[in-house]
GROMACS .gro file of C-alpha atoms in nm:
model
  342
    1MET     CA    1  -0.941  -0.359  -1.387
    2ASN     CA    2  -1.094  -0.167  -1.075
    3LEU     CA    3  -1.417  -0.287  -0.905
    4ILE     CA    4  -1.661  -0.035  -1.069
    5ALA     CA    5  -1.543  -0.139  -1.419
    6PHE     CA    6  -1.580  -0.510  -1.340
    7VAL     CA    7  -1.887  -0.453  -1.224
    8LYS     CA    8  -2.007  -0.272  -1.539
    9THR     CA    9  -1.857  -0.513  -1.745
   10VAL     CA   10  -2.031  -0.829  -1.563
   11ASP     CA   11  -2.378  -0.615  -1.594
   12GLN     CA   12  -2.315  -0.599  -1.978
   13VAL     CA   13  -2.234  -0.946  -2.021
   14LEU     CA   14  -2.551  -1.031  -1.817
   15ALA     CA   15  -2.783  -0.812  -2.019
   16PHE     CA   16  -2.624  -0.961  -2.354
   17MET     CA   17  -2.675  -1.323  -2.219
   18GLU     CA   18  -3.050  -1.252  -2.126
   19THR     CA   19  -3.136  -1.147  -2.466
   20ALA     CA   20  -2.937  -1.455  -2.628
   21TRP     CA   21  -3.120  -1.709  -2.393
   22ARG     CA   22  -3.451  -1.540  -2.469
   23ARG     CA   23  -3.390  -1.638  -2.828
   24TYR     CA   24  -3.264  -1.981  -2.759
   25ALA     CA   25  -3.592  -2.045  -2.531
   26ARG     CA   26  -3.809  -1.973  -2.817
   27MET     CA   27  -3.617  -2.202  -3.051
   28MET     CA   28  -3.525  -2.483  -2.753
   29GLY     CA   29  -3.801  -2.452  -2.464
   30THR     CA   30  -3.805  -2.369  -2.136
   31ARG     CA   31  -3.630  -2.667  -1.974
   32SER     CA   32  -3.316  -2.586  -2.218
   33LEU     CA   33  -3.330  -2.239  -2.075
   34ASN     CA   34  -3.276  -2.335  -1.751
   35VAL     CA   35  -3.001  -2.588  -1.796
   36ALA     CA   36  -2.860  -2.292  -1.953
   37TYR     CA   37  -2.914  -2.068  -1.683
   38ILE     CA   38  -2.744  -2.294  -1.419
   39LEU     CA   39  -2.428  -2.342  -1.657
   40VAL     CA   40  -2.391  -1.961  -1.674
   41PHE     CA   41  -2.435  -1.888  -1.311
   42VAL     CA   42  -2.164  -2.188  -1.234
   43VAL     CA   43  -1.907  -2.022  -1.485
   44LEU     CA   44  -1.993  -1.667  -1.341
   45CYS     CA   45  -1.937  -1.766  -0.974
   46SER     CA   46  -1.602  -1.916  -1.094
   47TRP     CA   47  -1.513  -1.633  -1.274
   48LEU     CA   48  -1.583  -1.399  -0.987
   49LEU     CA   49  -1.396  -1.620  -0.733
   50LEU     CA   50  -1.085  -1.634  -0.950
   51ALA     CA   51  -1.078  -1.265  -1.000
   52SER     CA   52  -1.088  -1.193  -0.617
   53LEU     CA   53  -0.826  -1.449  -0.544
   54ILE     CA   54  -0.570  -1.266  -0.783
   55GLN     CA   55  -0.720  -0.880  -0.658
   56THR     CA   56  -0.668  -0.948  -0.304
   57PRO     CA   57  -0.281  -0.950  -0.266
   58ARG     CA   58  -0.258  -0.651  -0.464
   59ILE     CA   59  -0.563  -0.479  -0.265
   60ARG     CA   60  -0.411  -0.572   0.053
   61VAL     CA   61  -0.082  -0.440  -0.002
   62GLN     CA   62  -0.256  -0.062  -0.181
   63GLN     CA   63  -0.488  -0.018   0.117
   64CYS     CA   64  -0.187  -0.092   0.380
   65ARG     CA   65   0.025   0.159   0.186
   66LEU     CA   66  -0.287   0.387   0.178
   67LEU     CA   67  -0.329   0.358   0.565
   68GLN     CA   68   0.047   0.409   0.611
   69SER     CA   69   0.034   0.748   0.380
   70LEU     CA   70  -0.271   0.885   0.589
   71ASN     CA   71  -0.112   0.791   0.909
   72ASP     CA   72   0.241   0.965   0.811
   73LYS     CA   73   0.027   1.280   0.745
   74ARG     CA   74  -0.151   1.248   1.064
   75THR     CA   75   0.110   1.169   1.338
   76SER     CA   76   0.430   1.310   1.149
   77SER     CA   77   0.695   1.403   1.394
   78TYR     CA   78   1.074   1.554   1.419
   79SER     CA   79   1.167   1.194   1.492
   80ASN     CA   80   0.978   1.015   1.195
   81ASP     CA   81   1.130   1.247   0.956
   82GLU     CA   82   1.475   1.207   1.088
   83ARG     CA   83   1.430   0.835   1.088
   84LEU     CA   84   1.299   0.887   0.699
   85LYS     CA   85   1.628   1.075   0.600
   86LEU     CA   86   1.826   0.779   0.770
   87TYR     CA   87   1.662   0.508   0.601
   88GLU     CA   88   1.711   0.693   0.270
   89ASN     CA   89   2.096   0.695   0.325
   90MET     CA   90   2.084   0.330   0.435
   91THR     CA   91   1.869   0.235   0.119
   92GLY     CA   92   2.156   0.419  -0.064
   93GLU     CA   93   2.435   0.246   0.091
   94LEU     CA   94   2.420  -0.065  -0.139
   95ASP     CA   95   2.463   0.114  -0.419
   96LYS     CA   96   2.752   0.293  -0.312
   97GLN     CA   97   2.932   0.021  -0.169
   98GLY     CA   98   2.790  -0.289  -0.337
   99PRO     CA   99   2.731  -0.602  -0.204
  100LEU     CA  100   3.051  -0.662  -0.015
  101PHE     CA  101   2.912  -0.949   0.200
  102LEU     CA  102   3.000  -1.159  -0.178
  103GLY     CA  103   3.352  -1.040  -0.163
  104ASP     CA  104   3.573  -1.054   0.155
  105GLY     CA  105   3.264  -1.162   0.358
  106LYS     CA  106   3.317  -0.884   0.608
  107THR     CA  107   3.012  -0.821   0.838
  108SER     CA  108   2.921  -0.504   1.020
  109GLN     CA  109   3.137  -0.591   1.360
  110SER     CA  110   3.454  -0.649   1.130
  111LEU     CA  111   3.420  -1.019   1.153
  112LYS     CA  112   3.395  -1.263   0.837
  113LEU     CA  113   3.110  -1.460   0.770
  114SER     CA  114   3.334  -1.783   0.846
  115ASP     CA  115   3.317  -1.641   1.193
  116LEU     CA  116   2.974  -1.638   1.238
  117PHE     CA  117   2.850  -1.930   1.029
  118SER     CA  118   2.950  -2.280   0.945
  119VAL     CA  119   2.817  -2.560   0.723
  120ILE     CA  120   2.721  -2.914   0.851
  121ASN     CA  121   2.566  -3.168   0.659
  122GLY     CA  122   2.462  -2.887   0.427
  123LYS     CA  123   2.263  -2.711   0.678
  124ILE     CA  124   2.386  -2.331   0.808
  125VAL     CA  125   2.489  -2.318   1.160
  126PRO     CA  126   2.563  -2.068   1.396
  127VAL     CA  127   2.933  -2.032   1.549
  128HIS     CA  128   2.915  -1.934   1.901
  129LYS     CA  129   3.164  -1.780   2.069
  130VAL     CA  130   3.212  -1.682   2.433
  131ALA     CA  131   3.188  -1.333   2.481
  132ASN     CA  132   3.410  -1.208   2.744
  133PRO     CA  133   3.282  -0.982   2.920
  134PRO     CA  134   2.919  -1.048   2.828
  135VAL     CA  135   2.758  -0.775   2.560
  136ARG     CA  136   2.486  -0.613   2.831
  137ALA     CA  137   2.222  -0.468   2.593
  138VAL     CA  138   1.877  -0.310   2.620
  139VAL     CA  139   1.668  -0.390   2.353
  140LEU     CA  140   1.257  -0.322   2.269
  141TYR     CA  141   1.085  -0.655   2.174
  142LEU     CA  142   0.848  -0.720   1.863
  143ASP     CA  143   0.526  -0.888   1.882
  144PRO     CA  144   0.568  -1.230   1.767
  145ASP     CA  145   0.273  -1.266   1.565
  146ALA     CA  146   0.381  -0.984   1.368
  147ALA     CA  147   0.727  -1.112   1.371
  148HIS     CA  148   0.613  -1.462   1.247
  149GLU     CA  149   0.385  -1.332   0.963
  150ILE     CA  150   0.716  -1.116   0.843
  151LYS     CA  151   0.938  -1.435   0.876
  152GLN     CA  152   0.706  -1.614   0.671
  153THR     CA  153   0.693  -1.388   0.412
  154ILE     CA  154   1.032  -1.321   0.364
  155GLU     CA  155   1.120  -1.671   0.374
  156SER     CA  156   0.849  -1.758   0.099
  157ILE     CA  157   0.987  -1.490  -0.161
  158LEU     CA  158   1.418  -1.590  -0.070
  159SER     CA  159   1.406  -1.923  -0.024
  160ARG     CA  160   1.377  -2.025  -0.411
  161HIS     CA  161   1.611  -1.768  -0.498
  162PHE     CA  162   1.922  -1.903  -0.296
  163PRO     CA  163   2.070  -2.244  -0.235
  164LYS     CA  164   1.996  -2.392   0.123
  165THR     CA  165   2.314  -2.237   0.266
  166GLY     CA  166   2.267  -1.898   0.110
  167LEU     CA  167   2.028  -1.776   0.371
  168TRP     CA  168   2.023  -1.733   0.758
  169PHE     CA  169   1.697  -1.639   0.901
  170GLN     CA  170   1.668  -1.461   1.234
  171ASP     CA  171   1.434  -1.640   1.517
  172PRO     CA  172   1.132  -1.439   1.481
  173ASP     CA  173   1.069  -1.509   1.857
  174LEU     CA  174   1.379  -1.301   1.914
  175TYR     CA  175   1.296  -0.997   1.670
  176HIS     CA  176   1.422  -0.694   1.851
  177PHE     CA  177   1.547  -0.314   1.827
  178SER     CA  178   1.870  -0.265   2.018
  179MET     CA  179   1.816   0.071   2.198
  180HIS     CA  180   2.111   0.090   2.443
  181HIS     CA  181   2.437  -0.058   2.551
  182ALA     CA  182   2.579  -0.110   2.938
  183SER     CA  183   2.896  -0.247   2.768
  184HIS     CA  184   2.967  -0.389   2.384
  185HIS     CA  185   3.260  -0.519   2.203
  186GLN     CA  186   3.392  -0.163   2.117
  187ASN     CA  187   3.409  -0.052   2.450
  188PRO     CA  188   3.375  -0.369   2.723
  189VAL     CA  189   3.246  -0.271   3.066
  190PRO     CA  190   3.280  -0.513   3.313
  191ALA     CA  191   3.024  -0.551   3.599
  192THR     CA  192   2.944  -0.745   3.919
  193LEU     CA  193   2.642  -0.925   3.973
  194GLU     CA  194   2.554  -0.644   4.201
  195GLU     CA  195   2.620  -0.374   3.933
  196ILE     CA  196   2.395  -0.595   3.685
  197ASN     CA  197   2.122  -0.618   3.929
  198SER     CA  198   2.128  -0.259   3.963
  199GLU     CA  199   2.126  -0.183   3.594
  200ALA     CA  200   1.828  -0.406   3.528
  201ALA     CA  201   1.653  -0.229   3.827
  202ALA     CA  202   1.714   0.100   3.614
  203VAL     CA  203   1.600  -0.061   3.319
  204ARG     CA  204   1.283  -0.196   3.478
  205GLN     CA  205   1.239   0.195   3.599
  206VAL     CA  206   1.249   0.315   3.263
  207ALA     CA  207   1.001   0.051   3.111
  208GLU     CA  208   0.769   0.162   3.378
  209LYS     CA  209   0.749   0.540   3.242
  210SER     CA  210   0.730   0.441   2.911
  211LEU     CA  211   0.425   0.384   2.697
  212ILE     CA  212   0.341   0.097   2.451
  213LEU     CA  213   0.441   0.158   2.085
  214GLU     CA  214   0.242   0.126   1.806
  215ILE     CA  215   0.472   0.086   1.485
  216GLU     CA  216   0.455   0.031   1.117
  217LEU     CA  217   0.706  -0.100   0.865
  218GLU     CA  218   0.853   0.165   0.644
  219ARG     CA  219   1.074  -0.037   0.434
  220VAL     CA  220   1.292  -0.319   0.410
  221VAL     CA  221   1.676  -0.239   0.324
  222LEU     CA  222   1.992  -0.483   0.211
  223THR     CA  223   2.289  -0.338   0.364
  224PRO     CA  224   2.639  -0.379   0.176
  225SER     CA  225   2.726  -0.670   0.496
  226GLY     CA  226   2.406  -0.874   0.375
  227VAL     CA  227   2.168  -0.776   0.653
  228LEU     CA  228   1.803  -0.755   0.557
  229VAL     CA  229   1.687  -0.502   0.800
  230GLY     CA  230   1.313  -0.382   0.861
  231CYS     CA  231   1.299  -0.014   0.912
  232TRP     CA  232   1.018   0.127   1.101
  233GLN     CA  233   0.819   0.430   1.177
  234VAL     CA  234   0.642   0.481   1.520
  235SER     CA  235   0.252   0.630   1.526
  236LYS     CA  236   0.218   0.591   1.885
  237GLY     CA  237   0.357   0.574   2.232
  238THR     CA  238   0.706   0.683   2.368
  239ASP     CA  239   0.950   0.756   2.101
  240PRO     CA  240   1.269   0.519   2.092
  241ALA     CA  241   1.485   0.846   2.079
  242VAL     CA  242   1.304   0.937   2.418
  243ILE     CA  243   1.347   0.569   2.556
  244ARG     CA  244   1.755   0.602   2.469
  245GLU     CA  245   1.769   0.933   2.659
  246GLU     CA  246   1.635   0.795   2.945
  247LEU     CA  247   1.823   0.480   2.943
  248ARG     CA  248   2.138   0.690   2.884
  249ASN     CA  249   2.026   0.894   3.254
  250ALA     CA  250   1.945   0.566   3.407
  251LEU     CA  251   2.274   0.370   3.308
  252PRO     CA  252   2.579   0.620   3.375
  253ARG     CA  253   2.844   0.339   3.326
  254SER     CA  254   2.735   0.277   2.959
  255PRO     CA  255   3.001   0.348   2.688
  256ALA     CA  256   2.988   0.730   2.620
  257LYS     CA  257   3.000   0.583   2.227
  258GLN     CA  258   2.669   0.378   2.165
  259LEU     CA  259   2.633   0.197   1.854
  260TYR     CA  260   2.336   0.364   1.692
  261ASN     CA  261   2.173   0.714   1.580
  262PRO     CA  262   1.960   0.815   1.888
  263VAL     CA  263   1.642   0.773   1.644
  264ILE     CA  264   1.684   0.484   1.445
  265PHE     CA  265   1.467   0.177   1.473
  266TYR     CA  266   1.513  -0.114   1.325
  267THR     CA  267   1.540  -0.512   1.339
  268SER     CA  268   1.704  -0.760   1.166
  269PHE     CA  269   1.535  -0.996   0.975
  270ALA     CA  270   1.788  -1.200   0.786
  271ARG     CA  271   2.115  -1.252   0.651
  272ILE     CA  272   2.223  -1.298   0.292
  273LEU     CA  273   2.528  -1.531   0.249
  274SER     CA  274   2.560  -1.590  -0.115
  275ALA     CA  275   2.492  -1.489  -0.458
  276PRO     CA  276   2.119  -1.570  -0.592
  277LEU     CA  277   2.097  -1.904  -0.783
  278THR     CA  278   1.971  -1.673  -1.084
  279ALA     CA  279   2.334  -1.518  -1.053
  280ARG     CA  280   2.548  -1.727  -1.317
  281LYS     CA  281   2.950  -1.686  -1.254
  282ASP     CA  282   3.012  -1.467  -1.549
  283TYR     CA  283   2.767  -1.207  -1.415
  284SER     CA  284   2.928  -0.852  -1.334
  285ALA     CA  285   2.893  -0.723  -0.977
  286ASP     CA  286   2.633  -0.448  -1.123
  287ALA     CA  287   2.403  -0.746  -1.256
  288VAL     CA  288   2.421  -0.927  -0.897
  289LEU     CA  289   2.322  -0.614  -0.749
  290GLU     CA  290   2.004  -0.529  -0.995
  291ILE     CA  291   1.909  -0.908  -0.903
  292LEU     CA  292   1.962  -0.804  -0.522
  293LYS     CA  293   1.765  -0.496  -0.536
  294GLY     CA  294   1.480  -0.662  -0.750
  295LEU     CA  295   1.428  -0.920  -0.455
  296VAL     CA  296   1.453  -0.633  -0.201
  297SER     CA  297   1.177  -0.477  -0.368
  298GLN     CA  298   0.941  -0.792  -0.376
  299LEU     CA  299   0.993  -0.780  -0.025
  300ASN     CA  300   0.882  -0.424   0.006
  301GLN     CA  301   0.580  -0.476  -0.243
  302ASN     CA  302   0.469  -0.749  -0.003
  303LEU     CA  303   0.538  -0.688   0.343
  304CYS     CA  304   0.298  -0.427   0.514
  305SER     CA  305   0.310  -0.463   0.881
  306LYS     CA  306   0.189  -0.294   1.197
  307ALA     CA  307   0.292  -0.411   1.519
  308ALA     CA  308   0.317  -0.320   1.886
  309VAL     CA  309   0.621  -0.328   2.102
  310LYS     CA  310   0.506  -0.402   2.457
  311GLU     CA  311   0.821  -0.513   2.647
  312LEU     CA  312   1.177  -0.346   2.712
  313TRP     CA  313   1.434  -0.622   2.775
  314TYR     CA  314   1.791  -0.635   2.977
  315VAL     CA  315   2.001  -0.907   2.803
  316GLU     CA  316   2.332  -1.051   2.891
  317GLU     CA  317   2.470  -1.187   2.576
  318LEU     CA  318   2.702  -1.444   2.693
  319ASP     CA  319   2.796  -1.523   2.342
  320LEU     CA  320   2.889  -1.297   2.055
  321LEU     CA  321   2.562  -1.143   1.872
  322ALA     CA  322   2.368  -1.422   2.110
  323LEU     CA  323   2.025  -1.264   2.048
  324ALA     CA  324   2.131  -1.263   1.619
  325LEU     CA  325   2.263  -1.620   1.645
  326LYS     CA  326   2.049  -1.768   1.903
  327GLY     CA  327   2.347  -1.807   2.129
  328ARG     CA  328   2.337  -1.813   2.485
  329THR     CA  329   2.135  -1.509   2.703
  330ARG     CA  330   2.031  -1.403   3.024
  331ILE     CA  331   1.692  -1.226   2.943
  332ARG     CA  332   1.503  -0.993   3.185
  333ARG     CA  333   1.163  -0.882   3.070
  334PHE     CA  334   0.986  -0.555   3.151
  335GLN     CA  335   0.645  -0.432   3.054
  336LEU     CA  336   0.572  -0.085   2.894
  337GLN     CA  337   0.268   0.079   3.033
  338SER     CA  338  -0.066   0.128   2.822
  339ASP     CA  339  -0.157   0.472   2.757
  340PRO     CA  340  -0.402   0.596   3.020
  341LYS     CA  341  -0.573   0.801   2.726
  342GLY     CA  342  -0.644   0.483   2.500
   0.00000   0.00000   0.00000
């Protein structure tokens, strides 16, 4: 029921009750009428409060989706269009490949889940392995206020559907967007301390000519390897594709083959490690897939986030996947610039 229809209904109810009360007053007297007014007033207030509580979450999501739609039309760019195509392809990969993480447990870096996590006293604990040489990554850092809100929403929806050992939640204080690698696991590029300092200085220069990003969550996607990722669009600021190009020029020793499409812009939220509790052992793979897709749909209905990206980090990951698994890191943080136009 929309607001206008709701008000009309209340008005009709009040008119009917007024007529009934006048008849009641003639029979029972004024004092009884006053008591009746008070009782009905309390009932109506309770009704209105309950209706507002029920409608608020849905209204919030609808309003936010509307703002996103209007903003997309107003600020649509080539990069956002390209990102949309990538996100649609990412969404379809789960249907094409299925939930591979429930089979052999392979991850996106050809590591098994057992290489990344262990279970100690009924809790999931990340396995930290030394990265030799350390991975040197440049990442954009998501505003922590938005990150914590996202994490709370995801946890509230998913936790009741999985065992305690079935989920790994990323640390919201480390939500990030991978932009460029000066050295990565596929193509290690060793560096001296002097070279590392030089790289960090070059990243600082890129940050000093890049504007703060204002971004909107476009969708949540579950990858075949079990990672829940947030796919974002950019409404204002220096586009990630431009920042990646600047980093490529600033870090000429970097591997020629980078790990990501130049326009893609996503951050990992969580990793699913097991089948949902509602999936019985006799369920088919397709049935389990539908349950997982239903949970992702719930996330997309409830997550509607806008955020700011104000920092560019130069990170040395001393352990494999250190940012994702809360391993050892050395981080240098550089501020992006405010738009002088406001």
